[in-house]
Coordinates of N, CA and C in Angstrom, one line a residue:
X1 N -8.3 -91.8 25.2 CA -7.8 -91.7 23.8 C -7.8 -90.3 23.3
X2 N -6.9 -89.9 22.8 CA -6.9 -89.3 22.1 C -8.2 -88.4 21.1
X3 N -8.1 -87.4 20.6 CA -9.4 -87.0 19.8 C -9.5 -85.5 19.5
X4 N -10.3 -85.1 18.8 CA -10.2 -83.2 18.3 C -11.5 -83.4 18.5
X5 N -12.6 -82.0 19.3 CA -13.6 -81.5 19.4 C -13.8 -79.9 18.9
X6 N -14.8 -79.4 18.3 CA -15.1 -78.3 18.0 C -16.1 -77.9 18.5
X7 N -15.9 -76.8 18.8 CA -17.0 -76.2 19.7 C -16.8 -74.3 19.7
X8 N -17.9 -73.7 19.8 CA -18.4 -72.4 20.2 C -17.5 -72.3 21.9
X9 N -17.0 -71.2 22.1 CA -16.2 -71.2 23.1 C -15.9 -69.4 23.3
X10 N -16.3 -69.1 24.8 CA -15.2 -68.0 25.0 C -14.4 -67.7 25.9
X11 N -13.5 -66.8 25.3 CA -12.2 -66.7 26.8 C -12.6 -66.0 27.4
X12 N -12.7 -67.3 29.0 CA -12.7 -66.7 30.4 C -11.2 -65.8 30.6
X13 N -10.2 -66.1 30.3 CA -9.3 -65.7 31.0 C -8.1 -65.8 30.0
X14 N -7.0 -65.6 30.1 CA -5.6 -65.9 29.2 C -4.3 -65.7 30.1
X15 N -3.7 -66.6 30.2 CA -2.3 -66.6 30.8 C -1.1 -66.7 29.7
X16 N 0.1 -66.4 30.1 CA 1.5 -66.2 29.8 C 1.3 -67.4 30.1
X17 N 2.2 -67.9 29.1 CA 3.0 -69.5 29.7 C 4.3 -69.9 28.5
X18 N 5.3 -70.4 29.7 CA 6.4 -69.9 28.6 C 7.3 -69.2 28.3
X19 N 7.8 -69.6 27.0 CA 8.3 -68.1 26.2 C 7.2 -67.6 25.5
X20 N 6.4 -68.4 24.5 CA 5.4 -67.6 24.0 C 4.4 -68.7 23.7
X21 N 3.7 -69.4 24.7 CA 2.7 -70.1 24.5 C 1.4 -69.0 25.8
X22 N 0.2 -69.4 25.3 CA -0.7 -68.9 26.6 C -1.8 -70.3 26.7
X23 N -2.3 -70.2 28.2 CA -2.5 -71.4 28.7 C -4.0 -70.7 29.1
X24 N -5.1 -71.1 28.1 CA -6.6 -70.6 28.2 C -7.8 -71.0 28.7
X25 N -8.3 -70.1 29.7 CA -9.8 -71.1 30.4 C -11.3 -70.7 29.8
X26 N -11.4 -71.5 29.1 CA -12.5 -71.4 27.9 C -13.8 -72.0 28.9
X27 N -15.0 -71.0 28.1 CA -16.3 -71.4 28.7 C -16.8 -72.0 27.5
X28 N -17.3 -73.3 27.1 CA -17.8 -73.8 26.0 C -19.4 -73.8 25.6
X29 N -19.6 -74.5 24.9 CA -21.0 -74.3 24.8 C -22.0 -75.7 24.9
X30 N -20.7 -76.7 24.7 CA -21.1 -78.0 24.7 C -20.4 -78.7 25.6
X31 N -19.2 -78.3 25.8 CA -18.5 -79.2 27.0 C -18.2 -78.3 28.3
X32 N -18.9 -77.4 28.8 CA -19.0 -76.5 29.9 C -17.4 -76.1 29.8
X33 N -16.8 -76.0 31.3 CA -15.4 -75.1 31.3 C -14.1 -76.1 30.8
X34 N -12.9 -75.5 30.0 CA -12.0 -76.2 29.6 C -10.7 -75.8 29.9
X35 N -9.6 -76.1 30.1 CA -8.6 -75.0 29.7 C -7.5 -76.1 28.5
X36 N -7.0 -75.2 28.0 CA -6.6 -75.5 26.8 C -5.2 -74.5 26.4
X37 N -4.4 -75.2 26.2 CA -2.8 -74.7 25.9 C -3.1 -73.7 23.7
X38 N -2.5 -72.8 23.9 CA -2.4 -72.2 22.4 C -0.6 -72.1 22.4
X39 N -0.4 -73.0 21.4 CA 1.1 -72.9 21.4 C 1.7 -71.9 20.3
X40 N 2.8 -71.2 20.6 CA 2.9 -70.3 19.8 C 2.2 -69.3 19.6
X41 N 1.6 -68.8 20.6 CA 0.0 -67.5 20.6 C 0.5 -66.4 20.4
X42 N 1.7 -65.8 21.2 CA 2.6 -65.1 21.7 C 3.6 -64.6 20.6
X43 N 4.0 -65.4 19.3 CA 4.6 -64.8 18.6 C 4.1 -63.7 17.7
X44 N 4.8 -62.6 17.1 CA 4.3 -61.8 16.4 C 3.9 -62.5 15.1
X45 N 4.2 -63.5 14.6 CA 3.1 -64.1 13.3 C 2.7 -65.3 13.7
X46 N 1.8 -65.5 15.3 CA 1.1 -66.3 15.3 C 0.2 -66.4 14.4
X47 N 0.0 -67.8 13.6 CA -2.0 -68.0 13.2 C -2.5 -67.5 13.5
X48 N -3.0 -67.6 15.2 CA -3.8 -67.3 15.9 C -4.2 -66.0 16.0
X49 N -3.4 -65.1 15.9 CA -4.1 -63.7 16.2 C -4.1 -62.7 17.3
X50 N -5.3 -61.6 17.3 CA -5.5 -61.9 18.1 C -7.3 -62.5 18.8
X51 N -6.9 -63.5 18.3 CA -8.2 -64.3 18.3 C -8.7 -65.2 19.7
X52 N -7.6 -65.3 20.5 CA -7.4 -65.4 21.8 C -7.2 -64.7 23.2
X53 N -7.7 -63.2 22.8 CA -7.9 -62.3 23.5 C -8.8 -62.8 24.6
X54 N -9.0 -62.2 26.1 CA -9.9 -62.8 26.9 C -11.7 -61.6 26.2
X55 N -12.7 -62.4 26.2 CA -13.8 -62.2 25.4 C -14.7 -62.4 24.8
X56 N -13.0 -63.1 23.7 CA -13.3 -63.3 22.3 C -15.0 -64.4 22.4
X57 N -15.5 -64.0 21.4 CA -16.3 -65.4 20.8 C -15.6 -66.2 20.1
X58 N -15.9 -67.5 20.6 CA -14.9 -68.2 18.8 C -15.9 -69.5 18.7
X59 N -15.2 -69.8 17.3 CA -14.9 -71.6 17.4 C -13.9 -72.0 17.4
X60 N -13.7 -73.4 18.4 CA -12.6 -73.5 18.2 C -12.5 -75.1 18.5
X61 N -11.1 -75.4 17.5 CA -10.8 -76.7 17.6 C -10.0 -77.3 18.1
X62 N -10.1 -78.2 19.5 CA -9.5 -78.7 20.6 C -9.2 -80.0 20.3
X63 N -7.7 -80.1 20.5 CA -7.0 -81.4 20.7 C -7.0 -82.1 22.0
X64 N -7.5 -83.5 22.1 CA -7.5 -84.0 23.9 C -6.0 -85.0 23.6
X65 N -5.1 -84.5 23.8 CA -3.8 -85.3 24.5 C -4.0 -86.5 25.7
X66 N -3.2 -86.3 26.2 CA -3.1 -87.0 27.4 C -3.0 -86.5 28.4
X67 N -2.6 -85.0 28.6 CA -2.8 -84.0 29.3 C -4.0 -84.1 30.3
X68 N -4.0 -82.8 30.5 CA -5.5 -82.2 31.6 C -5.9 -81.3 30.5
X69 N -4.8 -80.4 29.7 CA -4.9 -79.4 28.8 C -5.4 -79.8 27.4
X70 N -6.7 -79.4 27.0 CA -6.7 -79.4 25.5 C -5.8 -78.7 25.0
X71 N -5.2 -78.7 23.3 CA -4.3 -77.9 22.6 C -5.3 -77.8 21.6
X72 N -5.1 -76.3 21.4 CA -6.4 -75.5 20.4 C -4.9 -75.4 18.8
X73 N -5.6 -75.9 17.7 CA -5.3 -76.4 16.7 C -5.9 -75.5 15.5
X74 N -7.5 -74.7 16.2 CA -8.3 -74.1 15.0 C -8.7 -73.2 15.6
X75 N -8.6 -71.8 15.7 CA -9.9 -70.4 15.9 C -10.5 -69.9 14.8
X76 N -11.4 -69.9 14.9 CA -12.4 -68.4 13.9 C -13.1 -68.0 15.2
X77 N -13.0 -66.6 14.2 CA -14.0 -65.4 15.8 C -15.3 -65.5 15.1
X78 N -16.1 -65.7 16.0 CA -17.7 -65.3 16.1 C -17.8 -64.3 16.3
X79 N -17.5 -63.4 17.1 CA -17.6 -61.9 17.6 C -16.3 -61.3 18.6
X80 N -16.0 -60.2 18.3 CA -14.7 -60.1 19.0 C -15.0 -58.7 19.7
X81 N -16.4 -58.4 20.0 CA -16.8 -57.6 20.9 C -15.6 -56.1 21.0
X82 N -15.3 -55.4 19.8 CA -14.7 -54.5 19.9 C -14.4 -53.2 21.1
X83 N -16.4 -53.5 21.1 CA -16.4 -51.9 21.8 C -16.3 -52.0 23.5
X84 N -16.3 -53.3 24.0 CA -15.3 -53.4 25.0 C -14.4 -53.2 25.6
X85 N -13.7 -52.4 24.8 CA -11.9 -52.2 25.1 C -11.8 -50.5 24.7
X86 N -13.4 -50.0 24.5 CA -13.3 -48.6 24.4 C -14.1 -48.2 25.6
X87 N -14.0 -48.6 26.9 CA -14.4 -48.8 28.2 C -13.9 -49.8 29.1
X88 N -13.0 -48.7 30.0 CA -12.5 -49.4 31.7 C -13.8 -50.3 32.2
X89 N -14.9 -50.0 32.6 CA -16.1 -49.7 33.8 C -16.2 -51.5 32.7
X90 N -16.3 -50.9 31.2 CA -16.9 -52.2 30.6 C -16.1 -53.8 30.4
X91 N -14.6 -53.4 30.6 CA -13.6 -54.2 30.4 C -13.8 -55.2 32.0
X92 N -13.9 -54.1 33.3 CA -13.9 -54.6 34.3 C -15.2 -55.2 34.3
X93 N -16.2 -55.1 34.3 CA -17.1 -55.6 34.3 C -17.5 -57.3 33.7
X94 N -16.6 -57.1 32.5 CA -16.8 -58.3 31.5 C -15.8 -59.7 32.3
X95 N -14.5 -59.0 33.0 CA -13.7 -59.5 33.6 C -14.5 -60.4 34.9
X96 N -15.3 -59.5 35.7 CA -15.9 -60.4 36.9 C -17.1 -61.2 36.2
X97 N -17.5 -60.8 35.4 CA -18.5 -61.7 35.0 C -18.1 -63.2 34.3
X98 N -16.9 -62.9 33.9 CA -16.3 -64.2 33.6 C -15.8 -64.8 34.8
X99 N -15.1 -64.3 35.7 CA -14.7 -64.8 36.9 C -15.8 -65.4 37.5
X100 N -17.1 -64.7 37.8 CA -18.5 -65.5 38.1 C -18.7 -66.9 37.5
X101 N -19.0 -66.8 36.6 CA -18.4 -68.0 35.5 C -17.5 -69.2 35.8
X102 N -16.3 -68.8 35.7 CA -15.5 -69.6 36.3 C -15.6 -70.6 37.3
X103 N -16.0 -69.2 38.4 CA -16.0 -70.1 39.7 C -17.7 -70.8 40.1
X104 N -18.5 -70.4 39.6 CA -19.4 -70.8 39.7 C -19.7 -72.4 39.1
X105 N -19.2 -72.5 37.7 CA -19.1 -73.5 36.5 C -17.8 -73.9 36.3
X106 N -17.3 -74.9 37.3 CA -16.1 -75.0 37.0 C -15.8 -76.5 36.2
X107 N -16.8 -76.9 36.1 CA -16.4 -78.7 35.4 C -16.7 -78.7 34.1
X108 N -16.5 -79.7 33.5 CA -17.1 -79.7 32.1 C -18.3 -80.0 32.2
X109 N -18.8 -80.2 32.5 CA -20.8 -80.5 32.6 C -21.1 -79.2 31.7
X110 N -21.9 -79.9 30.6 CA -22.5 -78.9 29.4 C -23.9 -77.6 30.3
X111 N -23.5 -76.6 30.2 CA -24.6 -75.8 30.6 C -24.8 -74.4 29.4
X112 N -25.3 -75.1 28.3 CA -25.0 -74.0 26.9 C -26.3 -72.7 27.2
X113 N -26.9 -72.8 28.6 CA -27.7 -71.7 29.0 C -26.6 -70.9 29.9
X114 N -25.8 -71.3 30.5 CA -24.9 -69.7 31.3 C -24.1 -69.7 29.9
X115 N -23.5 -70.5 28.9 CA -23.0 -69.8 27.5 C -23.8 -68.8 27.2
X116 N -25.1 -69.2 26.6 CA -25.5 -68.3 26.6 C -25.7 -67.0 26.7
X117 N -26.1 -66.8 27.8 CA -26.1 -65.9 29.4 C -24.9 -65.2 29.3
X118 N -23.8 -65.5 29.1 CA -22.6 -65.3 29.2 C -22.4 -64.2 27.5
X119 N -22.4 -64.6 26.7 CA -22.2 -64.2 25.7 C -23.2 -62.8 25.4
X120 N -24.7 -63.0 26.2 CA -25.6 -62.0 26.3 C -24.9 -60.9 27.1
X121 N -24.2 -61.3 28.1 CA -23.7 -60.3 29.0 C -22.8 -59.7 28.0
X122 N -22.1 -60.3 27.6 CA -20.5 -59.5 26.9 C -21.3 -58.3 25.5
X123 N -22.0 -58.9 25.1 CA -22.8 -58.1 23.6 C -23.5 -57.0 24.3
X124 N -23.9 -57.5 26.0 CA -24.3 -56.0 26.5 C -23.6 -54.9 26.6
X125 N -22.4 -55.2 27.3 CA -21.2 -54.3 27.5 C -20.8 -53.8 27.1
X126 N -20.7 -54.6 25.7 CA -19.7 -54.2 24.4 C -20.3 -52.8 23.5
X127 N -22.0 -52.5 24.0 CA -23.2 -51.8 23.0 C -22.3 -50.5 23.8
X128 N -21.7 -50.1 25.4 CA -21.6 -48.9 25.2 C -21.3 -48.7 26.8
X129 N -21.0 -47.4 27.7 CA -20.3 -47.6 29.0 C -21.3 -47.8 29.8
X130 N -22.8 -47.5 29.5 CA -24.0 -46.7 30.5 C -24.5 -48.5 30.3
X131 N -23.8 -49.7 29.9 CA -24.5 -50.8 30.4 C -23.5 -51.9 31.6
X132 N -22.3 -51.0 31.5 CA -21.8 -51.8 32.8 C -22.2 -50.7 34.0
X133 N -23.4 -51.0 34.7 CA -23.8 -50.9 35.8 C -24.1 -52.0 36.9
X134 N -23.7 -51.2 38.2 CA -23.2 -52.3 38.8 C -24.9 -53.3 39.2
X135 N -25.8 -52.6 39.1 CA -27.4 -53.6 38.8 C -27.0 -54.5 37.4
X136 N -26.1 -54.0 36.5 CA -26.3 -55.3 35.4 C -25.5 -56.5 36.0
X137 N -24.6 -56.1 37.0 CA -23.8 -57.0 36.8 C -24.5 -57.9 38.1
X138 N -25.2 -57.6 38.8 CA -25.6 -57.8 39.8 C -27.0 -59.4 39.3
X139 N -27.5 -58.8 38.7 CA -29.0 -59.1 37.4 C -28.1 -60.5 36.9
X140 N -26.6 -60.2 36.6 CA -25.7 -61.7 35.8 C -25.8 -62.3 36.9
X141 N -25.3 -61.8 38.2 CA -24.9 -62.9 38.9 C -26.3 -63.7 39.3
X142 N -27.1 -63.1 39.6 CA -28.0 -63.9 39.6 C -29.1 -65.0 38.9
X143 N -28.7 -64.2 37.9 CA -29.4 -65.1 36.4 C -28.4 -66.4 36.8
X144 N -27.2 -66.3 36.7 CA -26.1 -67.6 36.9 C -26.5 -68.4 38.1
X145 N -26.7 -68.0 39.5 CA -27.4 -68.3 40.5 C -28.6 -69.0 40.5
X146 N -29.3 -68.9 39.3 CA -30.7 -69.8 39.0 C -29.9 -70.8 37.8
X147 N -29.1 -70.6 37.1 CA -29.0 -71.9 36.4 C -27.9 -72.7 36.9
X148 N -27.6 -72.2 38.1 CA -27.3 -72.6 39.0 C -27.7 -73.7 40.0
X149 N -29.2 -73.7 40.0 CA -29.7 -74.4 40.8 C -30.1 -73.8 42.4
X150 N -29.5 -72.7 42.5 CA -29.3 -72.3 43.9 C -30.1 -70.5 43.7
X151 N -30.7 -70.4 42.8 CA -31.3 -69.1 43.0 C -31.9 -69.1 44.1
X152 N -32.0 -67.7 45.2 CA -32.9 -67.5 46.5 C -33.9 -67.6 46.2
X153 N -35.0 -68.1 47.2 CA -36.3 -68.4 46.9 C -36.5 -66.7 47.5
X154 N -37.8 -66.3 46.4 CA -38.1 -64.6 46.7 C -39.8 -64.4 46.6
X155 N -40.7 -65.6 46.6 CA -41.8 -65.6 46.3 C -42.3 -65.4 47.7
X156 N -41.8 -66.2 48.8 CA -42.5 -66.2 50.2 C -41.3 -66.6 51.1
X157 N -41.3 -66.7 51.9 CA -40.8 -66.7 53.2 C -40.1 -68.5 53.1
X158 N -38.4 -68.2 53.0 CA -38.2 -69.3 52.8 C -38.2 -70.6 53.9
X159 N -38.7 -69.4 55.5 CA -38.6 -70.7 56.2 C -40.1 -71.4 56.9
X160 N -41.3 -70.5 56.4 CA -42.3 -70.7 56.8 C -43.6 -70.4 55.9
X161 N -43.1 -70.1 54.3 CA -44.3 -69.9 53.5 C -44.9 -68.6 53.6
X162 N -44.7 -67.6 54.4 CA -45.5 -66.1 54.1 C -45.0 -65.7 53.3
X163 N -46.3 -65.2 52.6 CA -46.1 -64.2 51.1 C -46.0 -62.7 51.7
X164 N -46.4 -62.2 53.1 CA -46.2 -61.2 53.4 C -44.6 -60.3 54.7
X165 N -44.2 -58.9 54.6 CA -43.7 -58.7 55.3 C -42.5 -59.9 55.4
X166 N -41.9 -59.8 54.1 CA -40.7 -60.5 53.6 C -39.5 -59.2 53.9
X167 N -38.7 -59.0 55.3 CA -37.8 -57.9 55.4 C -37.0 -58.2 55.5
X168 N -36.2 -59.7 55.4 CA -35.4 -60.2 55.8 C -34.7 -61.4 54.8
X169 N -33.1 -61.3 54.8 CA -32.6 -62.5 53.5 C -31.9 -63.5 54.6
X170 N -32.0 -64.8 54.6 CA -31.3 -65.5 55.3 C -30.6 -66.7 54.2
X171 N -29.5 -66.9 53.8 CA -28.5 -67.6 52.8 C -28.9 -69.5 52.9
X172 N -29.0 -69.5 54.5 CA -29.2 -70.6 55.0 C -30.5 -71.7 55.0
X173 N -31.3 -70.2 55.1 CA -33.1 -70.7 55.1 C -33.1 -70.9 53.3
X174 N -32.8 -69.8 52.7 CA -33.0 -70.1 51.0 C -33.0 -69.1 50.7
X175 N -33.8 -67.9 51.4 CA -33.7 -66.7 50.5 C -34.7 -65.9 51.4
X176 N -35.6 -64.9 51.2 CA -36.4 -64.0 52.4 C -37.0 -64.8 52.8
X177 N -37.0 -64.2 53.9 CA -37.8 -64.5 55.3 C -38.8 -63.1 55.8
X178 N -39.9 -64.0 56.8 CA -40.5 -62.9 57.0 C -40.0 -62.5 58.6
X179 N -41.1 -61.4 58.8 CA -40.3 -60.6 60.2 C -40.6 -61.6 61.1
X180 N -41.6 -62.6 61.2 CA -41.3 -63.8 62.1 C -40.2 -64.3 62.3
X181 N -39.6 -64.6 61.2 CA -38.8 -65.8 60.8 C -36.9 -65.3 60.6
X182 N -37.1 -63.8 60.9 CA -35.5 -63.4 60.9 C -34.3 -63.1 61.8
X183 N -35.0 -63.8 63.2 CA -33.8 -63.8 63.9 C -32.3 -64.1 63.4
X184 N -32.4 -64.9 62.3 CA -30.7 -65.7 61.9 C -30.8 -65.1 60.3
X185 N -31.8 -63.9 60.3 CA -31.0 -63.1 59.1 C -30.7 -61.5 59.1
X186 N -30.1 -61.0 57.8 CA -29.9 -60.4 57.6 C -31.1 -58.8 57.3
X187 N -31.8 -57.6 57.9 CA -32.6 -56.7 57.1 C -31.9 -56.5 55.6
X188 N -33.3 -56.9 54.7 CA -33.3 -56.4 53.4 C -33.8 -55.4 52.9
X189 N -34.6 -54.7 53.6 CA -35.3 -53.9 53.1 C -36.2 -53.7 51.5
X190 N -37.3 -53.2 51.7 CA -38.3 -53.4 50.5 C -37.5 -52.9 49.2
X191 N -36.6 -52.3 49.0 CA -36.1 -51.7 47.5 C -35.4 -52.6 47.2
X192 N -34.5 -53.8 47.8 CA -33.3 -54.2 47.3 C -34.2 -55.4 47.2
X193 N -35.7 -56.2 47.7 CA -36.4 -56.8 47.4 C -37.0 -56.9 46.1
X194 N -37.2 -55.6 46.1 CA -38.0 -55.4 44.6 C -37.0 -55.3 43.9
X195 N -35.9 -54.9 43.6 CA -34.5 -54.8 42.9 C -34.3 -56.5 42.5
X196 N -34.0 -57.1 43.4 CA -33.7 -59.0 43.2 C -34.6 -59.7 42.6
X197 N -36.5 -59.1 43.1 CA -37.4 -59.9 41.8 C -37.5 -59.1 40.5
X198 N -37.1 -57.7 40.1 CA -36.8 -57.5 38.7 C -36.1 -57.9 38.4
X199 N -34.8 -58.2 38.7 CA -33.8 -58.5 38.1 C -33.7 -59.8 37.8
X200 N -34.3 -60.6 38.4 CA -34.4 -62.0 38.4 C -35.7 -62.4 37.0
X201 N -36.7 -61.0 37.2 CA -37.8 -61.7 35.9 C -37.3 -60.7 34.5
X202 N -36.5 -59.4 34.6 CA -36.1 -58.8 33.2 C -35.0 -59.4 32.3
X203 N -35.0 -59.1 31.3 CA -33.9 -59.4 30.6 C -32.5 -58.5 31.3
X204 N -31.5 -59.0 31.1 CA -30.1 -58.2 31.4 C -30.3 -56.2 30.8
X205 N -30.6 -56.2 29.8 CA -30.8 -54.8 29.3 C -32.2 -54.4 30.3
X206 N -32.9 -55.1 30.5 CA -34.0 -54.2 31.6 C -33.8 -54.4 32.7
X207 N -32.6 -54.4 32.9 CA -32.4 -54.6 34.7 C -32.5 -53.2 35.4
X208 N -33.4 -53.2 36.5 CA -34.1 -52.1 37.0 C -33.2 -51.5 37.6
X209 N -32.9 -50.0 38.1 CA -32.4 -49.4 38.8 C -32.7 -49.3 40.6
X210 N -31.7 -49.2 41.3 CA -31.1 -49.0 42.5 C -30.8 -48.1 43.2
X211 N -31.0 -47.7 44.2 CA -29.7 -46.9 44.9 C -28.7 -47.7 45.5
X212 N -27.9 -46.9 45.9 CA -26.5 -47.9 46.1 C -26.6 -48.6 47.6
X213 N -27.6 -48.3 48.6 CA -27.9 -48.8 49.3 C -28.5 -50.6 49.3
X214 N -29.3 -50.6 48.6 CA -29.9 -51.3 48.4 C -29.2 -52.4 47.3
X215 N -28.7 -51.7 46.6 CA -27.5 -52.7 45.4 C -26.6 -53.7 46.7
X216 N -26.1 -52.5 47.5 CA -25.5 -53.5 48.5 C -26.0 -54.7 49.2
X217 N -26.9 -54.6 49.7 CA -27.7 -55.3 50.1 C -28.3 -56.4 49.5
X218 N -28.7 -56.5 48.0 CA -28.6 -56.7 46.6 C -27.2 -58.0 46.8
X219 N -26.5 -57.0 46.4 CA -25.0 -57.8 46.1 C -25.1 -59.1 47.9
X220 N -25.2 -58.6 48.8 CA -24.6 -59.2 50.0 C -25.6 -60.4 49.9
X221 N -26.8 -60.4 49.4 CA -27.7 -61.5 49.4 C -27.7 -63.0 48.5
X222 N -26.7 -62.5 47.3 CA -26.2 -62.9 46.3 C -24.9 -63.7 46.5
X223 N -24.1 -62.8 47.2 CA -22.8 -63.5 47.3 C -22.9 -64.4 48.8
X224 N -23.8 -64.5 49.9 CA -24.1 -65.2 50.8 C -25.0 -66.5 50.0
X225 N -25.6 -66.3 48.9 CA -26.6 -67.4 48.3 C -25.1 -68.4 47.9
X226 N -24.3 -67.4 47.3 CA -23.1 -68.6 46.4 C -22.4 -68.8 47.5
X227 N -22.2 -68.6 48.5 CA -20.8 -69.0 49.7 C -21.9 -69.8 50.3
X228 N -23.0 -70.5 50.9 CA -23.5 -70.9 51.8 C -24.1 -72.1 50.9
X229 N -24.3 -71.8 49.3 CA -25.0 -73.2 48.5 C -24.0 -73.5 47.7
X230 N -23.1 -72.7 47.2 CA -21.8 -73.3 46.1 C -20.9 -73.6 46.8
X231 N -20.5 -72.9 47.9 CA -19.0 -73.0 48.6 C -18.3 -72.2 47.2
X232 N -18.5 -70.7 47.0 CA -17.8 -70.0 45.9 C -17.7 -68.8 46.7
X233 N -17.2 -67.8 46.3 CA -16.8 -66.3 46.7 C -16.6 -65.9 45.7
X234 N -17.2 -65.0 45.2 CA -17.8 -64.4 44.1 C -17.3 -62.5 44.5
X235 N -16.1 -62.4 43.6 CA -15.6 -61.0 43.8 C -16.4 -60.2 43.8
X236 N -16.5 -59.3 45.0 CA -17.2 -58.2 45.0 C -17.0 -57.1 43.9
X237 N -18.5 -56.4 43.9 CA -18.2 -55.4 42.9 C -17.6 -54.1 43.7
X238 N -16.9 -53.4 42.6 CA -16.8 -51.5 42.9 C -17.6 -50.8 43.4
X239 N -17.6 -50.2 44.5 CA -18.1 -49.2 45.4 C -18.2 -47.9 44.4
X240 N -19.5 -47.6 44.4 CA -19.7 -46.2 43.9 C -18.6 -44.9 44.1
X241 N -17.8 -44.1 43.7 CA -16.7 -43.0 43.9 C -17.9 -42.2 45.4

C-alpha cells in the first residue's frame, strides 16, 4: 500500500535521470538504505535546491508508490557540510566512505549506529583537509566492519586463542593469528597491529597515525575481512604521491 515516511537521511550518491529528475541512494536513519526518485531536482527553480547534493544531511519526506523507488515530496537540511567542497582529499574521501556504506548496508534493515557513524565521518571532513587521512578513513571502514558484525577478532589468535606473537592476519580464520598458526596467512607486522586496535578503540578524530607501510597492510586486512565475510569489495584507498 501506498504511504509517506519521514526520516533523517543522507545522500549516498545522486544520479541524472531524465531530462531533469535525479534518481537518489539515501542512507536513513530508521529505514537503513533507500533509493528514491526527486522529480524536477534538476530544474533551475526546483523546490528542492540544492538540498539534494550527495552529503547533504536532511529530513526527508518519502513517498512509497508501487515502485522499488520512493518519491521524495519534502527536504529540509540538517547540515549541508559546507567545508567539504573547499577540499579534493575531503570530497574524495566523503565519496568512498559513502560507497563503504552502500556496499556494505545495502537493505533497508534499520542500523541508525553506521547513520550515525556516517554522519560523524562527514562533520569530520567537513572541520578541515588535515582530517581526510587515509588512517581516518581506514578507522571508518572498520568502525562499519564491527557494526557490521564481521569486525577481525584482534584480542588473540583467531585460530587457537594466543594472546601472544600475533604476526599474522588470516580473513578466513577471523582476524590475527599467531606465528603458529600463519601458514594460510598474510605477515602483519606489530605497527599495522597496533594501528587496527587503536583505531578500532579511538574515536574517528583520535585515529592514531601510520606509516604508509603499515596503513597498507591496515587497509589489506580490512578489505580481505569484507570480501571473505560480506562478499563486498570495498574501493581501495589513494596511494600516498
Amino acid at each position: 500500500m501506498a504511504g509517506s515516511l519521514k526520516t533523517e537521511a543522507i545522500v549516498l550518491r545522486s544520479i541524472r535521470y531524465g531530462e531533469a529528475d535525479r534518481i537518489l541512494h539515501l542512507y536513513t536513519r530508521d529505514h537503513g538504505r533507500v533509493s528514491a526518485i526527486a522529480k524536477g531536482a534538476r530544474r533551475a527553480k526546483s523546490r528542492f535546491g540544492a538540498r539534494l547534493e550527495p552529503f547533504m544531511q536532511i529530513n526527508a519526506v518519502l513517498h512509497e508508490g508501487r515502485s522499488d523507488l520512493y518519491t521524495v515530496t519534502g527536504v529540509d537540511t540538517i547540515d549541508p557540510r559546507p567545508g567539504l567542497r573547499d577540499s579534493a582529499k575531503a570530497l574524495d574521501s566523503a565519496a568512498r566512505a559513502c560507497d563503504a556504506v552502500s556496499r556494505l548496508f545495502e537493505t533497508d534493515d534499520p542500523h541508525p549506529e553506521v547513520y550515525t557513524l556516517l554522519a560523524n565521518e562527514l562533520t569530520l571532513l567537513a572541520s578541515g583537509p588535515a582530517a581526510a587521512r587515509p588512517e581516518n578513513s581506514l578507522a571508518f571502514r572498520l568502525k562499519l566492519l564491527l557494526a557490521a558484525g564481521i569486525v577481525p577478532q584482534l584480542g588473540s589468535c583467531a585460530n587457537c586463542g594466543e594472546q601472544e606473537h600475533l604476526t599474522g592476519f588470516s580473513a578466513s580464520a577471523g582476524g590475527v593469528v599467531c606465528s603458529s598458526c600463519e601458514s594460510a596467512a598474510f605477515p602483519l607486522g606489530e605497527e599495522a597491529y597496533q594501528f587496527l586496535v587503536g583505531a578500532l578503540g579511538q574515536s574517528l578524530a583520535n585515529t592514531p597515525s601510520a606509516s604508509d607501510r603499515a596503513l597498507q597492510l591496515a587497509e589489506r586486512a580490512i578489505t580481505e575481512t569484507a570480501e571473505h565475510h560480506a562478499q563486498v569489495r570495498l574501493r581501495p584507498l589513494p596511494r600516498a604521491a
